CSV table of C-alpha atoms in Angstrom, one decimal:
chain,number,residue,atom,x,y,z
A,1,MET,CA,99.2,-27.6,10.0
A,2,LYS,CA,100.0,-26.2,6.6
A,3,ILE,CA,100.5,-28.5,3.7
A,4,LEU,CA,101.9,-27.3,0.3
A,5,SER,CA,99.8,-29.3,-2.1
A,6,PHE,CA,100.5,-29.8,-5.8
A,7,ASP,CA,98.4,-31.3,-8.6
A,8,ILE,CA,100.7,-32.2,-11.4
A,9,GLY,CA,99.4,-33.0,-14.9
A,10,GLY,CA,100.7,-33.1,-18.4
A,11,THR,CA,99.6,-29.5,-19.3
A,12,LYS,CA,99.5,-27.6,-16.0
A,13,ILE,CA,100.7,-27.7,-12.4
A,14,ALA,CA,98.4,-26.3,-9.7
A,15,TYR,CA,99.4,-25.6,-6.1
A,16,ALA,CA,98.2,-24.1,-2.9
A,17,ILE,CA,98.7,-24.2,0.8
A,18,ILE,CA,95.9,-26.3,2.5
A,19,ASP,CA,95.3,-27.0,6.1
A,20,GLU,CA,94.7,-30.4,7.7
A,21,LYS,CA,90.9,-30.0,7.3
A,22,GLY,CA,91.1,-29.5,3.6
A,23,ALA,CA,90.6,-25.7,3.7
A,24,LEU,CA,92.5,-23.6,1.2
A,25,GLN,CA,94.9,-21.1,3.0
A,26,THR,CA,96.0,-19.4,-0.2
A,27,GLU,CA,94.7,-18.9,-3.7
A,28,VAL,CA,95.4,-21.8,-6.1
A,29,ALA,CA,98.2,-20.9,-8.5
A,30,THR,CA,98.7,-22.6,-11.9
A,31,LEU,CA,101.7,-22.8,-14.2
A,32,PRO,CA,102.3,-24.7,-17.4
A,33,THR,CA,104.0,-28.0,-16.8
A,34,PRO,CA,107.7,-27.9,-17.8
A,35,GLN,CA,108.7,-30.1,-20.8
A,36,ASN,CA,111.4,-32.0,-18.9
A,37,SER,CA,111.7,-33.6,-15.5
A,38,PHE,CA,114.6,-31.5,-14.3
A,39,ASP,CA,112.6,-28.3,-14.8
A,40,ILE,CA,109.6,-29.9,-13.0
A,41,ALA,CA,111.8,-30.8,-10.0
A,42,CYS,CA,113.4,-27.3,-10.0
A,43,LEU,CA,109.9,-25.7,-10.1
A,44,VAL,CA,108.6,-27.7,-7.2
A,45,ALA,CA,111.8,-27.1,-5.2
A,46,ASP,CA,111.7,-23.4,-5.8
A,47,ILE,CA,108.0,-23.1,-4.7
A,48,CYS,CA,108.7,-25.1,-1.6
A,49,SER,CA,111.7,-22.9,-0.7
A,50,HIS,CA,109.5,-19.8,-0.6
A,51,ASN,CA,106.8,-21.2,1.7
A,52,GLN,CA,106.8,-22.1,5.4
A,53,VAL,CA,104.9,-25.3,5.6
A,54,ASP,CA,104.8,-28.6,7.5
A,55,GLY,CA,104.7,-30.9,4.5
A,56,LEU,CA,104.4,-31.5,0.8
A,57,ALA,CA,101.5,-33.4,-0.9
A,58,ILE,CA,101.5,-34.5,-4.5
A,59,ALA,CA,98.5,-35.5,-6.6
A,60,THR,CA,99.8,-36.8,-9.9
A,61,ALA,CA,98.8,-38.4,-13.1
A,62,GLY,CA,100.2,-42.0,-13.3
A,63,VAL,CA,100.2,-45.1,-11.1
A,64,VAL,CA,101.2,-44.5,-7.5
A,65,HIS,CA,102.0,-47.4,-5.1
A,66,ASN,CA,103.3,-47.1,-1.6
A,67,ASN,CA,103.9,-43.4,-1.9
A,68,GLN,CA,106.0,-43.8,-5.0
A,69,LEU,CA,105.3,-43.3,-8.7
A,70,ALA,CA,105.2,-46.8,-10.0
A,71,GLY,CA,104.1,-46.1,-13.6
A,72,LYS,CA,105.1,-43.0,-15.5
A,73,PRO,CA,102.1,-41.2,-17.1
A,74,ILE,CA,102.4,-40.8,-20.9
A,75,ASN,CA,101.7,-37.1,-20.7
A,76,LEU,CA,104.7,-36.3,-18.5
A,77,PRO,CA,108.3,-36.3,-19.5
A,78,GLN,CA,110.9,-39.1,-19.2
A,79,GLY,CA,112.5,-39.1,-15.8
A,80,TYR,CA,109.5,-37.7,-14.0
A,81,GLU,CA,109.1,-41.1,-12.3
A,82,ASN,CA,112.5,-40.7,-10.7
A,83,ILE,CA,112.0,-37.3,-9.0
A,84,ASP,CA,112.4,-37.6,-5.2
A,85,PHE,CA,110.1,-34.9,-4.1
A,86,SER,CA,110.9,-35.3,-0.4
A,87,ALA,CA,114.6,-34.9,-1.1
A,88,ILE,CA,114.3,-31.8,-3.3
A,89,SER,CA,111.9,-30.1,-0.9
A,90,GLY,CA,113.4,-31.2,2.4
A,91,LEU,CA,109.8,-31.9,3.6
A,92,PRO,CA,107.9,-35.0,4.5
A,93,CYS,CA,106.0,-35.9,1.3
A,94,PHE,CA,103.0,-37.9,0.5
A,95,MET,CA,102.1,-38.8,-3.2
A,96,GLU,CA,98.9,-40.2,-4.6
A,97,ASN,CA,97.3,-40.7,-8.0
A,98,ASP,CA,95.2,-37.7,-8.8
A,99,ALA,CA,91.9,-39.6,-9.2
A,100,ASN,CA,92.5,-41.3,-5.8
A,101,ALA,CA,93.3,-38.0,-4.2
A,102,ALA,CA,90.1,-36.5,-5.6
A,103,VAL,CA,87.9,-39.3,-4.3
A,104,TRP,CA,89.5,-38.9,-0.9
A,105,ALA,CA,88.5,-35.3,-0.9
A,106,GLU,CA,84.9,-36.2,-1.7
A,107,TYR,CA,85.0,-39.0,1.0
A,108,LYS,CA,86.3,-36.7,3.7
A,109,ILE,CA,84.6,-33.4,3.1
A,110,GLY,CA,82.4,-33.7,0.0
A,111,ALA,CA,79.5,-35.7,-1.5
A,112,LEU,CA,80.7,-39.1,-0.3
A,113,GLN,CA,80.9,-38.3,3.4
A,114,GLY,CA,79.5,-41.0,5.6
A,115,CYS,CA,80.1,-43.8,3.0
A,116,ARG,CA,82.6,-46.6,3.7
A,117,ASN,CA,82.4,-48.0,0.1
A,118,CYS,CA,82.2,-45.4,-2.7
A,119,ALA,CA,83.8,-44.2,-5.9
A,120,MET,CA,84.2,-41.1,-8.0
A,121,LEU,CA,84.3,-41.0,-11.8
A,122,THR,CA,85.8,-37.9,-13.4
A,123,LEU,CA,84.3,-37.2,-16.8
A,124,GLY,CA,86.4,-34.9,-18.9
A,125,THR,CA,88.5,-35.3,-22.1
A,126,GLY,CA,89.3,-38.7,-20.6
A,127,VAL,CA,87.9,-40.7,-17.7
A,128,GLY,CA,89.4,-41.0,-14.2
A,129,CYS,CA,88.2,-43.3,-11.4
A,130,GLY,CA,89.0,-43.4,-7.7
A,131,LEU,CA,87.8,-46.0,-5.2
A,132,VAL,CA,87.3,-46.0,-1.4
A,133,LEU,CA,86.6,-49.5,0.0
A,134,ASN,CA,86.1,-50.1,3.7
A,135,GLY,CA,87.2,-46.5,4.4
A,136,GLN,CA,90.5,-46.8,2.6
A,137,ILE,CA,91.7,-45.8,-0.9
A,138,TYR,CA,91.8,-49.0,-2.9
A,139,GLY,CA,94.8,-49.0,-5.2
A,140,GLY,CA,94.9,-52.7,-5.9
A,141,SER,CA,98.1,-54.9,-5.8
A,142,THR,CA,100.1,-52.4,-7.9
A,143,GLY,CA,98.3,-49.1,-7.5
A,144,ALA,CA,96.7,-49.4,-10.9
A,145,SER,CA,93.1,-50.0,-9.9
A,146,GLY,CA,90.5,-47.5,-11.4
A,147,GLU,CA,92.2,-47.3,-14.8
A,148,VAL,CA,88.8,-47.7,-16.5
A,149,ARG,CA,88.1,-47.8,-20.2
A,150,PHE,CA,84.4,-46.9,-20.3
A,151,PRO,CA,83.4,-45.0,-23.5
A,152,ILE,CA,82.0,-42.0,-21.5
A,153,SER,CA,84.6,-39.3,-22.0
A,154,GLY,CA,84.3,-36.0,-23.8
A,155,ALA,CA,86.2,-37.5,-26.7
A,156,ASP,CA,83.7,-40.4,-26.8
A,157,LEU,CA,80.8,-37.9,-26.7
A,158,ALA,CA,82.3,-36.0,-29.6
A,159,ASP,CA,82.7,-39.2,-31.6
A,160,MET,CA,79.1,-40.2,-31.0
A,161,ALA,CA,77.9,-36.8,-32.2
A,162,GLN,CA,79.9,-37.2,-35.4
A,163,ASN,CA,78.4,-40.6,-35.9
A,164,TYR,CA,74.9,-39.2,-35.7
A,165,GLY,CA,75.7,-36.3,-38.0
A,166,CYS,CA,75.6,-33.7,-35.2
A,167,SER,CA,77.6,-30.6,-36.2
A,168,GLU,CA,78.8,-29.9,-32.6
A,169,THR,CA,81.7,-31.5,-30.7
A,170,ASP,CA,81.5,-29.3,-27.5
A,171,CYS,CA,79.6,-31.3,-24.8
A,172,PHE,CA,77.6,-28.2,-23.6
A,173,LYS,CA,76.6,-27.3,-27.1
A,174,ILE,CA,75.5,-30.9,-27.8
A,175,LYS,CA,73.4,-30.9,-24.6
A,176,ALA,CA,71.9,-27.5,-25.5
A,177,LYS,CA,70.9,-28.7,-29.0
A,178,ALA,CA,69.4,-31.9,-27.5
A,179,ASP,CA,67.4,-29.8,-25.1
A,180,ALA,CA,66.2,-27.8,-28.2
A,181,GLU,CA,64.9,-31.1,-29.7
A,182,ASP,CA,67.7,-31.5,-32.3
A,183,THR,CA,67.4,-35.1,-33.4
A,184,ALA,CA,71.1,-35.9,-33.9
A,185,ALA,CA,72.0,-34.2,-30.6
A,186,LYS,CA,69.2,-36.1,-28.8
A,187,GLN,CA,70.5,-39.4,-30.2
A,188,THR,CA,74.0,-38.5,-29.2
A,189,MET,CA,73.0,-37.7,-25.6
A,190,ARG,CA,70.8,-40.8,-25.4
A,191,GLN,CA,73.7,-43.1,-26.4
A,192,TRP,CA,76.2,-41.3,-24.1
A,193,GLN,CA,73.9,-41.5,-21.1
A,194,ASP,CA,73.2,-45.2,-21.8
A,195,GLU,CA,76.9,-45.8,-21.8
A,196,LEU,CA,77.2,-44.0,-18.5
A,197,VAL,CA,74.4,-46.1,-17.1
A,198,LYS,CA,76.3,-49.3,-18.3
A,199,ALA,CA,79.5,-48.1,-16.7
A,200,LEU,CA,77.9,-47.4,-13.3
A,201,VAL,CA,76.0,-50.7,-13.4
A,202,SER,CA,79.2,-52.6,-14.0
A,203,MET,CA,80.9,-50.8,-11.1
A,204,GLN,CA,78.0,-51.4,-8.8
A,205,GLU,CA,77.7,-55.1,-9.7
A,206,ILE,CA,81.4,-55.7,-9.0
A,207,LEU,CA,81.9,-53.4,-6.0
A,208,ASP,CA,78.5,-53.0,-4.2
A,209,LEU,CA,79.0,-49.4,-3.5
A,210,GLU,CA,76.9,-47.0,-1.3
A,211,ALA,CA,77.4,-44.0,-3.6
A,212,ILE,CA,79.2,-42.9,-6.8
A,213,ALA,CA,80.1,-39.3,-7.3
A,214,LEU,CA,80.6,-37.7,-10.7
A,215,SER,CA,83.0,-34.9,-11.3
A,216,GLY,CA,84.6,-33.2,-14.3
A,217,SER,CA,83.1,-31.0,-17.0
A,218,LEU,CA,80.6,-33.6,-18.3
A,219,ALA,CA,79.2,-34.2,-14.8
A,220,LYS,CA,77.5,-30.8,-15.3
A,221,ILE,CA,75.3,-32.2,-18.1
A,222,VAL,CA,74.1,-35.3,-16.2
A,223,ALA,CA,70.4,-35.6,-15.2
A,224,TYR,CA,71.1,-37.2,-11.8
A,225,ASP,CA,67.7,-38.4,-10.8
A,226,ALA,CA,67.1,-40.1,-14.1
A,227,LEU,CA,70.6,-41.6,-14.1
A,228,GLU,CA,70.2,-43.0,-10.6
A,229,THR,CA,66.8,-44.4,-11.5
A,230,ALA,CA,68.2,-46.1,-14.6
A,231,VAL,CA,71.1,-47.6,-12.7
A,232,ARG,CA,68.9,-49.0,-9.9
A,233,ALA,CA,66.5,-50.5,-12.5
A,234,ARG,CA,69.3,-52.7,-13.8
A,235,ILE,CA,70.8,-54.0,-10.5
A,236,TRP,CA,69.4,-55.8,-7.5
A,237,GLN,CA,71.3,-53.8,-4.9
A,238,PRO,CA,68.9,-51.0,-3.8
A,239,LEU,CA,71.3,-48.6,-2.0
A,240,VAL,CA,73.5,-47.0,-4.6
A,241,ARG,CA,73.3,-43.2,-5.0
A,242,VAL,CA,74.6,-41.2,-7.9
A,243,LYS,CA,75.6,-37.7,-6.9
A,244,PRO,CA,77.4,-34.7,-8.2
A,245,ALA,CA,80.8,-34.1,-6.6
A,246,GLN,CA,81.2,-31.1,-4.3
A,247,THR,CA,84.9,-30.3,-4.0
A,248,GLY,CA,85.2,-28.9,-7.5
A,249,ILE,CA,88.2,-28.6,-9.8
A,250,HIS,CA,90.7,-28.5,-6.9
A,251,ALA,CA,89.6,-31.9,-5.5
A,252,GLY,CA,93.0,-33.5,-6.2
A,253,LEU,CA,94.9,-30.7,-4.4
A,254,ILE,CA,92.6,-30.9,-1.4
A,255,GLY,CA,92.6,-34.7,-1.3
A,256,ALA,CA,96.4,-34.9,-1.4
A,257,ALA,CA,96.6,-32.5,1.5
A,258,LEU,CA,94.1,-34.5,3.5
A,259,LEU,CA,96.0,-37.7,2.8
A,260,TRP,CA,99.2,-36.1,3.9
A,261,SER,CA,97.5,-35.1,7.1
A,262,ALA,CA,96.2,-38.7,7.6
A,263,HIS,CA,99.7,-40.1,7.3
A,264,HIS,CA,101.8,-37.4,8.9
A,265,GLY,CA,99.4,-35.4,11.1
């Protein structure tokens, strides 16, 4: 099967054709996100019309419940929540929140394979969270689960650096300065990593997970062995593993296609 998969965010739209096993069949194309909902609908419809595929998968910012956008994301235009992607494409469509789609990719073909209860945190400018419980995406009663507010984002790291008098705001430069024994950068990284430990401990104490994967740009500056040891030291459950995600920046695209296949294949 061939699934045309989209990842729609506030600044860009990525899309590719993906098969039922999560393998990319085309290069991933990216375009700036149009500034109004009509143009978003026209863009998706036009791309669909030029591709011979079996279905349409959408990973999107916002709250998704029962295959419908239940809460419009603030970074997408008014009316976006009313787009009927199935109608405009003429294809069977499956839609999911982008963090949930991403964790599904990790669960099916990435770092979380073999786990029935797991989660993924995406650490970027903001923080995203997707949950798989008992082998199913957990969206909660309204689809809004995983909307976490842990102070572990890139913006939080930059604020911490400023508070300690570190001249850098780029996460990789802060980490490099910390590795070079810069005092302010070391204090910054120590606080950020402690906040990350607290976040993972809170998740584990509530959910009793087998593993938590980390993705996003900040996941590249994590010392995983030390982080996992610190988390395990603060909880009584011995099984949790903390792992780098494997499916990369296109996890949302891949997960959306895999979810389409699970529901329509």
